Amino acid sequence: MSALLVPPRRPHEEEGGRAPRLERITPAAYRAFLASRDGAALGAGFLQCPSWGDVKEGWHTRLLGWGPDPGAGRLTGVALVLLRQFPGTRKYFAYLPEGPVADWEDPHVDGWLDPLLEHLRAEGAFAVRIGPSPAYRSWDAARLKSLSGPGRRLADVLASEVDPLGTAVAERLRARGWHRCGGDGPAGDGDAQPRHVFRVPLAGRTTEHLWSGLNQEWRRNVRRARKEGVEVVVGSAADLPAFYRLLRITEERDGFRLGRSLAYYERQYAALNAEEPGRMKLYLARHQGEVLAAHTMITVGRKVWYQTGASADHRREVRPSNALQWRMLLDAHAAGADVYDMRGVPSTLDPDERAYGLLRWKLGTGGRVVETLGEWERTVGGTANQTLYRAFQAYLNRR
């Protein structure tokens, strides 16, 4: 049945016909909601956990909640808001990475979206960027691999599935003055977070199903790593310098630059694990006593993310990265996760493009590419804020 035909779980008006209230809440109240049955059902990502505010330097953090009585912990939604001050002003750009954590099935989004915008306007925000959680469409791995070719992109291939909820949310946002960052083009170049991600479903599957889901090349590489004696272990904060050294090698080899320091990853590891022990893990692949690859993994509720991967230039024939991913998949499955999210993939299906290699590698795990709704922006009322928003965009483009 279409998600649009299912009655919303929480209507626009709360108890007694009252509209939900929106207030600043404590980290404890925020975390308690995410851990509750209603909060967990909304599937918050790690970028909306309170700890993420401690990771991002240069931003002011606000924790907001709405519901019948936010102060008493009676919530129906929450939001981590990052505020970036525009130089020389007392105005802020408000960013909700992959948030807010809300019931997007509710057709009466104005009940909580309008109060959110009004609150941020009162905080001095001139513009707001959000990242709605519903998916837009998806493609099975087998379908994409068979249809790759020169000049081809994801948009050229008929999707395996289109989510009616994602389509409805996009229409509702457009009707309320929001615009999709980077437009509706295939790349999502205006998004800070990846618009296309790769997800491996875990719910209801056995380890045998996961193994058979790997393509022949992946199974061969995992066996090769095992035969060569590659050892996969969970590291600690003390191993982050080794991870970062490999990351710099990977960036140089693959032609990208994340622009993050070792201190960033140390701060992330400390903040996420202080919030919940084991929330962020560092996996290491060792061969003959040397760390050849290192990947980070983050867990929130029943969702697991492979966040960042790094590997050495030498001894790649022993396949340390395949060994790491197989171990991480097994651990996510054993922990009861519903999905293993391998994060961003490019939109190209052209084997001659350098970026295609990353997509091809992830396709081998047998999951699917998911196009999210991406990120959406709008100004918060008034000509002055619109002018400031244009100036802010120009400022970002010069950086």
Short mmCIF file of C-alpha atoms in Angstrom, two decimals:
data_model
loop_
_atom_site.label_atom_id
_atom_site.label_comp_id
_atom_site.label_asym_id
_atom_site.label_seq_id
_atom_site.Cartn_x
_atom_site.Cartn_y
_atom_site.Cartn_z
CA MET A 1 0.00 0.00 0.00
CA SER A 2 1.25 3.47 -0.80
CA ALA A 3 2.65 5.41 2.14
CA LEU A 4 0.33 8.26 1.10
CA LEU A 5 -2.74 6.12 1.87
CA VAL A 6 -1.59 5.21 5.36
CA PRO A 7 -3.09 7.51 8.07
CA PRO A 8 -0.34 9.61 9.66
CA ARG A 9 0.95 8.30 12.96
CA ARG A 10 0.84 11.75 14.56
CA PRO A 11 -1.65 14.28 13.22
CA HIS A 12 -1.14 18.00 12.90
CA GLU A 13 -3.02 18.69 16.12
CA GLU A 14 -1.78 16.95 19.22
CA GLU A 15 -3.69 16.09 22.38
CA GLY A 16 -6.90 18.06 22.91
CA GLY A 17 -6.60 19.76 19.52
CA ARG A 18 -3.51 21.73 20.55
CA ALA A 19 -0.74 22.37 18.04
CA PRO A 20 2.67 20.96 19.09
CA ARG A 21 4.99 23.22 21.05
CA LEU A 22 8.61 23.74 20.05
CA GLU A 23 11.31 24.46 22.64
CA ARG A 24 14.99 24.06 23.30
CA ILE A 25 15.60 20.77 25.13
CA THR A 26 18.45 19.17 27.03
CA PRO A 27 20.81 16.59 25.51
CA ALA A 28 19.39 14.02 27.95
CA ALA A 29 15.80 14.65 26.81
CA TYR A 30 16.92 14.53 23.17
CA ARG A 31 18.71 11.21 23.61
CA ALA A 32 15.81 9.76 25.58
CA PHE A 33 13.46 10.52 22.69
CA LEU A 34 15.77 8.92 20.13
CA ALA A 35 15.93 5.81 22.31
CA SER A 36 12.15 5.64 22.76
CA ARG A 37 9.95 3.50 20.53
CA ASP A 38 8.45 6.52 18.72
CA GLY A 39 11.82 8.19 18.34
CA ALA A 40 13.58 5.07 17.09
CA ALA A 41 10.83 4.60 14.48
CA LEU A 42 11.89 7.89 12.89
CA GLY A 43 15.34 6.43 12.12
CA ALA A 44 17.63 9.30 13.08
CA GLY A 45 21.07 9.33 11.51
CA PHE A 46 24.30 10.00 13.39
CA LEU A 47 24.41 13.58 12.06
CA GLN A 48 21.33 14.33 14.15
CA CYS A 49 22.71 12.95 17.42
CA PRO A 50 23.55 15.58 20.07
CA SER A 51 27.19 14.47 20.01
CA TRP A 52 27.55 15.68 16.42
CA GLY A 53 27.36 19.25 17.68
CA ASP A 54 30.55 18.58 19.65
CA VAL A 55 32.30 17.38 16.50
CA LYS A 56 31.64 20.49 14.38
CA GLU A 57 33.93 23.38 15.28
CA GLY A 58 32.97 26.90 14.22
CA TRP A 59 29.24 26.25 14.61
CA HIS A 60 26.84 27.08 17.43
CA THR A 61 24.55 24.20 18.39
CA ARG A 62 20.87 24.16 19.29
CA LEU A 63 18.86 21.13 20.38
CA LEU A 64 15.16 21.58 19.67
CA GLY A 65 12.14 19.40 20.31
CA TRP A 66 8.43 19.62 19.61
CA GLY A 67 5.40 17.80 20.93
CA PRO A 68 2.64 18.09 23.55
CA ASP A 69 5.08 19.07 26.33
CA PRO A 70 8.78 19.22 25.31
CA GLY A 71 9.88 20.41 28.75
CA ALA A 72 8.45 17.26 30.31
CA GLY A 73 10.00 15.04 27.64
CA ARG A 74 6.74 14.45 25.76
CA LEU A 75 8.09 14.80 22.22
CA THR A 76 7.15 13.84 18.69
CA GLY A 77 10.24 15.19 16.91
CA VAL A 78 13.69 16.70 17.51
CA ALA A 79 16.33 18.62 15.61
CA LEU A 80 20.04 19.28 15.97
CA VAL A 81 20.62 22.72 14.46
CA LEU A 82 24.08 24.04 13.56
CA LEU A 83 24.34 27.83 13.30
CA ARG A 84 27.13 29.45 11.28
CA GLN A 85 27.55 33.18 11.79
CA PHE A 86 27.88 35.33 8.68
CA PRO A 87 31.05 37.42 9.18
CA GLY A 88 30.42 40.99 10.24
CA THR A 89 26.78 40.41 11.18
CA ARG A 90 24.67 38.96 13.97
CA LYS A 91 22.89 36.73 11.51
CA TYR A 92 23.24 32.97 11.10
CA PHE A 93 22.91 30.26 8.50
CA ALA A 94 21.01 27.37 10.11
CA TYR A 95 21.89 23.84 9.02
CA LEU A 96 20.12 20.63 10.05
CA PRO A 97 22.33 17.86 8.61
CA GLU A 98 20.07 14.96 7.55
CA GLY A 99 17.40 16.43 9.79
CA PRO A 100 15.09 17.27 11.40
CA VAL A 101 14.11 13.95 12.98
CA ALA A 102 10.42 14.21 12.14
CA ASP A 103 7.38 12.30 10.94
CA TRP A 104 7.59 13.06 7.25
CA GLU A 105 4.48 10.93 6.62
CA ASP A 106 2.40 13.61 8.32
CA PRO A 107 0.81 15.61 5.46
CA HIS A 108 0.41 18.57 7.84
CA VAL A 109 4.11 19.39 8.02
CA ASP A 110 3.26 23.03 8.77
CA GLY A 111 2.33 21.96 12.29
CA TRP A 112 6.00 21.54 13.19
CA LEU A 113 7.88 23.08 10.26
CA ASP A 114 6.43 26.58 10.67
CA PRO A 115 7.28 26.76 14.41
CA LEU A 116 10.78 25.51 13.59
CA LEU A 117 11.32 28.29 11.05
CA GLU A 118 9.88 30.91 13.39
CA HIS A 119 12.16 29.77 16.21
CA LEU A 120 15.23 29.90 13.99
CA ARG A 121 14.25 33.35 12.69
CA ALA A 122 14.07 34.54 16.31
CA GLU A 123 17.56 33.06 16.83
CA GLY A 124 18.82 35.31 14.04
CA ALA A 125 18.81 32.83 11.14
CA PHE A 126 18.52 34.38 7.68
CA ALA A 127 18.29 31.00 5.88
CA VAL A 128 17.76 27.35 6.76
CA ARG A 129 18.99 24.13 5.16
CA ILE A 130 17.40 20.77 5.97
CA GLY A 131 17.90 17.15 4.87
CA PRO A 132 14.60 15.23 4.84
CA SER A 133 15.01 11.53 5.55
CA PRO A 134 12.67 9.90 2.97
CA ALA A 135 14.22 8.27 -0.07
CA TYR A 136 13.29 9.36 -3.58
CA ARG A 137 14.20 6.33 -5.72
CA SER A 138 16.59 3.38 -5.78
CA TRP A 139 18.39 0.97 -8.12
CA ASP A 140 19.41 -2.64 -7.49
CA ALA A 141 23.11 -3.37 -7.82
CA ALA A 142 22.70 -6.07 -10.46
CA ARG A 143 20.65 -3.74 -12.65
CA LEU A 144 23.19 -0.93 -12.53
CA LYS A 145 26.21 -3.10 -13.24
CA SER A 146 24.59 -4.54 -16.35
CA LEU A 147 23.61 -1.08 -17.66
CA SER A 148 26.88 0.78 -17.16
CA GLY A 149 28.47 2.30 -20.24
CA PRO A 150 30.18 5.34 -21.78
CA GLY A 151 28.50 8.60 -20.81
CA ARG A 152 25.78 6.91 -18.78
CA ARG A 153 24.51 8.18 -15.44
CA LEU A 154 22.04 6.99 -12.84
CA ALA A 155 19.37 9.30 -14.22
CA ASP A 156 19.55 7.39 -17.52
CA VAL A 157 18.42 4.14 -15.89
CA LEU A 158 14.83 3.42 -14.91
CA ALA A 159 14.72 3.14 -11.12
CA SER A 160 13.94 -0.22 -9.53
CA GLU A 161 11.69 1.57 -7.05
CA VAL A 162 10.26 5.08 -6.60
CA ASP A 163 9.16 6.03 -3.09
CA PRO A 164 5.79 7.83 -3.17
CA LEU A 165 6.48 9.39 0.22
CA GLY A 166 9.67 11.03 -1.05
CA THR A 167 7.80 12.41 -4.05
CA ALA A 168 5.04 13.80 -1.80
CA VAL A 169 7.51 15.42 0.63
CA ALA A 170 9.34 17.11 -2.26
CA GLU A 171 6.06 18.54 -3.54
CA ARG A 172 5.11 19.80 -0.10
CA LEU A 173 8.45 21.51 0.40
CA ARG A 174 8.35 23.20 -3.00
CA ALA A 175 4.85 24.48 -2.26
CA ARG A 176 6.23 26.11 0.89
CA GLY A 177 9.08 27.96 -0.79
CA TRP A 178 11.91 25.46 -0.31
CA HIS A 179 14.29 24.69 -3.18
CA ARG A 180 16.47 21.62 -3.65
CA CYS A 181 20.14 22.50 -3.31
CA GLY A 182 21.82 22.13 -6.69
CA GLY A 183 18.41 21.72 -8.32
CA ASP A 184 17.07 18.39 -9.53
CA GLY A 185 20.18 17.48 -11.50
CA PRO A 186 21.65 14.00 -11.11
CA ALA A 187 24.77 14.92 -9.14
CA GLY A 188 23.34 16.93 -6.24
CA ASP A 189 26.34 19.25 -6.41
CA GLY A 190 24.75 21.70 -3.98
CA ASP A 191 24.46 19.17 -1.16
CA ALA A 192 26.86 19.02 1.77
CA GLN A 193 25.88 15.39 2.41
CA PRO A 194 25.84 12.74 -0.34
CA ARG A 195 22.60 12.65 -2.32
CA HIS A 196 23.28 9.12 -3.58
CA VAL A 197 24.16 6.49 -1.00
CA PHE A 198 24.68 2.74 -1.09
CA ARG A 199 22.74 0.54 1.34
CA VAL A 200 22.90 -3.18 2.04
CA PRO A 201 19.68 -4.54 3.63
CA LEU A 202 20.28 -6.77 6.66
CA ALA A 203 16.84 -7.30 8.21
CA GLY A 204 15.53 -10.83 7.76
CA ARG A 205 18.75 -12.07 6.14
CA THR A 206 21.16 -14.74 7.37
CA THR A 207 24.93 -14.58 7.07
CA GLU A 208 24.59 -17.10 4.22
CA HIS A 209 22.30 -14.65 2.43
CA LEU A 210 24.86 -11.88 2.91
CA TRP A 211 27.64 -14.08 1.54
CA SER A 212 25.63 -15.11 -1.51
CA GLY A 213 24.75 -11.45 -2.04
CA LEU A 214 28.40 -10.65 -2.67
CA ASN A 215 29.39 -10.94 -6.31
CA GLN A 216 31.95 -13.50 -7.42
CA GLU A 217 34.84 -11.03 -7.33
CA TRP A 218 34.05 -9.98 -3.74
CA ARG A 219 33.81 -13.56 -2.52
CA ARG A 220 37.10 -14.38 -4.20
CA ASN A 221 38.78 -11.34 -2.61
CA VAL A 222 37.49 -12.15 0.87
CA ARG A 223 38.79 -15.71 0.52
CA ARG A 224 42.13 -14.37 -0.74
CA ALA A 225 42.48 -12.09 2.29
CA ARG A 226 41.74 -15.01 4.60
CA LYS A 227 44.25 -17.25 2.82
CA GLU A 228 46.96 -14.58 2.95
CA GLY A 229 46.50 -14.18 6.70
CA VAL A 230 44.90 -10.74 6.81
CA GLU A 231 43.72 -10.12 10.38
CA VAL A 232 40.81 -7.75 11.08
CA VAL A 233 40.60 -6.21 14.56
CA VAL A 234 38.70 -3.38 16.25
CA GLY A 235 41.15 -0.66 17.18
CA SER A 236 41.02 2.21 19.66
CA ALA A 237 41.65 5.95 19.79
CA ALA A 238 45.37 5.16 19.88
CA ASP A 239 45.08 3.79 16.32
CA LEU A 240 43.58 6.96 14.82
CA PRO A 241 47.00 8.34 13.71
CA ALA A 242 47.57 5.15 11.67
CA PHE A 243 44.10 5.53 10.15
CA TYR A 244 44.76 9.17 9.30
CA ARG A 245 48.13 8.37 7.70
CA LEU A 246 46.41 5.85 5.42
CA LEU A 247 43.62 8.34 4.69
CA ARG A 248 46.10 10.90 3.39
CA ILE A 249 47.62 8.20 1.15
CA THR A 250 44.14 7.28 -0.12
CA GLU A 251 43.24 10.92 -0.84
CA GLU A 252 46.43 11.38 -2.86
CA ARG A 253 45.92 8.13 -4.78
CA ASP A 254 42.23 8.60 -5.56
CA GLY A 255 42.32 12.32 -6.24
CA PHE A 256 40.06 13.71 -3.51
CA ARG A 257 40.54 15.77 -0.35
CA LEU A 258 38.16 15.61 2.60
CA GLY A 259 39.89 18.56 4.26
CA ARG A 260 39.75 17.04 7.73
CA SER A 261 42.53 16.89 10.29
CA LEU A 262 43.57 14.14 12.65
CA ALA A 263 42.14 16.28 15.45
CA TYR A 264 38.73 16.14 13.71
CA TYR A 265 38.64 12.35 13.83
CA GLU A 266 39.94 12.28 17.39
CA ARG A 267 37.20 14.71 18.41
CA GLN A 268 34.57 12.67 16.55
CA TYR A 269 35.69 9.41 18.11
CA ALA A 270 35.68 10.91 21.62
CA ALA A 271 32.33 12.71 21.26
CA LEU A 272 30.35 9.84 19.72
CA ASN A 273 31.68 7.23 22.14
CA ALA A 274 31.12 9.50 25.15
CA GLU A 275 27.47 9.68 24.10
CA GLU A 276 27.24 5.90 23.74
CA PRO A 277 30.18 3.51 24.16
CA GLY A 278 30.89 1.74 20.89
CA ARG A 279 28.92 4.20 18.77
CA MET A 280 32.00 4.78 16.60
CA LYS A 281 34.46 1.98 15.93
CA LEU A 282 37.73 1.85 14.05
CA TYR A 283 38.42 -1.39 12.18
CA LEU A 284 41.97 -2.29 11.16
CA ALA A 285 43.21 -4.84 8.65
CA ARG A 286 46.71 -6.10 9.46
CA HIS A 287 49.03 -8.20 7.35
CA GLN A 288 52.40 -9.39 8.61
CA GLY A 289 52.08 -6.97 11.52
CA GLU A 290 51.38 -3.88 9.37
CA VAL A 291 48.09 -1.98 9.18
CA LEU A 292 47.18 -1.94 5.48
CA ALA A 293 43.62 -0.58 5.72
CA ALA A 294 41.38 1.11 8.28
CA HIS A 295 37.65 1.91 8.15
CA THR A 296 35.34 3.71 10.58
CA MET A 297 31.86 2.49 11.47
CA ILE A 298 29.04 4.31 13.31
CA THR A 299 25.94 2.77 14.90
CA VAL A 300 22.72 4.50 15.94
CA GLY A 301 19.82 2.28 16.90
CA ARG A 302 19.26 -0.32 14.19
CA LYS A 303 21.26 1.51 11.52
CA VAL A 304 24.98 1.17 10.82
CA TRP A 305 27.15 3.36 8.60
CA TYR A 306 30.53 2.71 7.02
CA GLN A 307 31.77 6.27 7.20
CA THR A 308 35.36 6.60 6.01
CA GLY A 309 37.83 4.14 4.53
CA ALA A 310 41.58 4.30 3.97
CA SER A 311 44.19 1.90 2.60
CA ALA A 312 47.87 1.68 1.75
CA ASP A 313 49.29 1.69 -1.77
CA HIS A 314 51.27 -1.51 -1.33
CA ARG A 315 50.22 -5.14 -0.85
CA ARG A 316 46.75 -4.39 -2.16
CA GLU A 317 46.69 -7.85 -3.70
CA VAL A 318 45.96 -9.36 -0.26
CA ARG A 319 42.60 -7.48 -0.31
CA PRO A 320 42.54 -5.88 3.15
CA SER A 321 39.59 -3.58 2.37
CA ASN A 322 37.37 -6.48 1.28
CA ALA A 323 38.24 -8.30 4.49
CA LEU A 324 37.35 -5.21 6.53
CA GLN A 325 33.99 -4.67 4.89
CA TRP A 326 32.98 -8.31 5.22
CA ARG A 327 33.81 -8.24 8.94
CA MET A 328 31.91 -4.94 9.39
CA LEU A 329 28.89 -6.36 7.56
CA LEU A 330 28.91 -9.42 9.81
CA ASP A 331 29.26 -7.31 12.96
CA ALA A 332 26.41 -5.01 11.90
CA HIS A 333 24.23 -8.05 11.21
CA ALA A 334 25.13 -9.66 14.55
CA ALA A 335 24.23 -6.41 16.34
CA GLY A 336 20.70 -6.58 14.89
CA ALA A 337 21.02 -3.73 12.40
CA ASP A 338 18.35 -3.42 9.72
CA VAL A 339 20.60 -1.74 7.18
CA TYR A 340 24.30 -1.24 6.48
CA ASP A 341 24.79 2.16 4.86
CA MET A 342 28.03 2.54 2.89
CA ARG A 343 27.39 6.27 2.41
CA GLY A 344 28.09 8.22 -0.75
CA VAL A 345 28.49 7.00 -4.31
CA PRO A 346 28.88 9.00 -7.54
CA SER A 347 26.06 9.28 -10.06
CA THR A 348 28.21 8.17 -12.99
CA LEU A 349 27.82 4.76 -14.66
CA ASP A 350 30.70 5.40 -17.06
CA PRO A 351 33.52 2.88 -16.43
CA ASP A 352 36.01 5.33 -17.96
CA GLU A 353 35.35 7.92 -15.25
CA ARG A 354 37.60 7.69 -12.22
CA ALA A 355 34.72 8.01 -9.76
CA TYR A 356 33.02 4.91 -11.15
CA GLY A 357 35.57 2.70 -9.38
CA LEU A 358 34.05 3.55 -5.98
CA LEU A 359 30.55 2.72 -7.19
CA ARG A 360 31.70 -0.53 -8.80
CA TRP A 361 33.39 -1.60 -5.55
CA LYS A 362 30.25 -1.01 -3.48
CA LEU A 363 27.98 -2.62 -6.09
CA GLY A 364 29.85 -5.84 -5.42
CA THR A 365 28.25 -6.15 -1.98
CA GLY A 366 24.84 -6.70 -3.60
CA GLY A 367 22.95 -3.78 -2.05
CA ARG A 368 21.29 -0.88 -3.80
CA VAL A 369 21.94 2.74 -4.71
CA VAL A 370 19.43 5.06 -3.03
CA GLU A 371 18.81 8.62 -4.15
CA THR A 372 17.74 10.60 -1.10
CA LEU A 373 15.69 13.76 -1.30
CA GLY A 374 18.93 15.65 -0.83
CA GLU A 375 19.18 18.98 0.95
CA TRP A 376 16.69 21.84 0.76
CA GLU A 377 17.03 25.53 1.58
CA ARG A 378 14.93 28.63 1.99
CA THR A 379 15.35 32.10 3.42
CA VAL A 380 13.52 33.05 6.59
CA GLY A 381 11.32 35.94 5.47
CA GLY A 382 12.06 39.48 4.38
CA THR A 383 14.03 41.20 1.63
CA ALA A 384 17.00 41.83 3.92
CA ASN A 385 17.40 38.12 4.65
CA GLN A 386 17.14 37.28 0.95
CA THR A 387 19.91 39.79 0.21
CA LEU A 388 22.04 38.36 3.01
CA TYR A 389 21.44 34.84 1.73
CA ARG A 390 22.74 35.79 -1.74
CA ALA A 391 25.78 37.41 -0.14
CA PHE A 392 26.37 34.30 1.97
CA GLN A 393 26.28 32.09 -1.13
CA ALA A 394 28.83 34.34 -2.80
CA TYR A 395 31.00 34.20 0.34
CA LEU A 396 30.93 30.39 0.33
CA ASN A 397 31.83 30.25 -3.36
CA ARG A 398 34.94 32.37 -2.73
CA ARG A 399 36.23 30.15 0.09
#
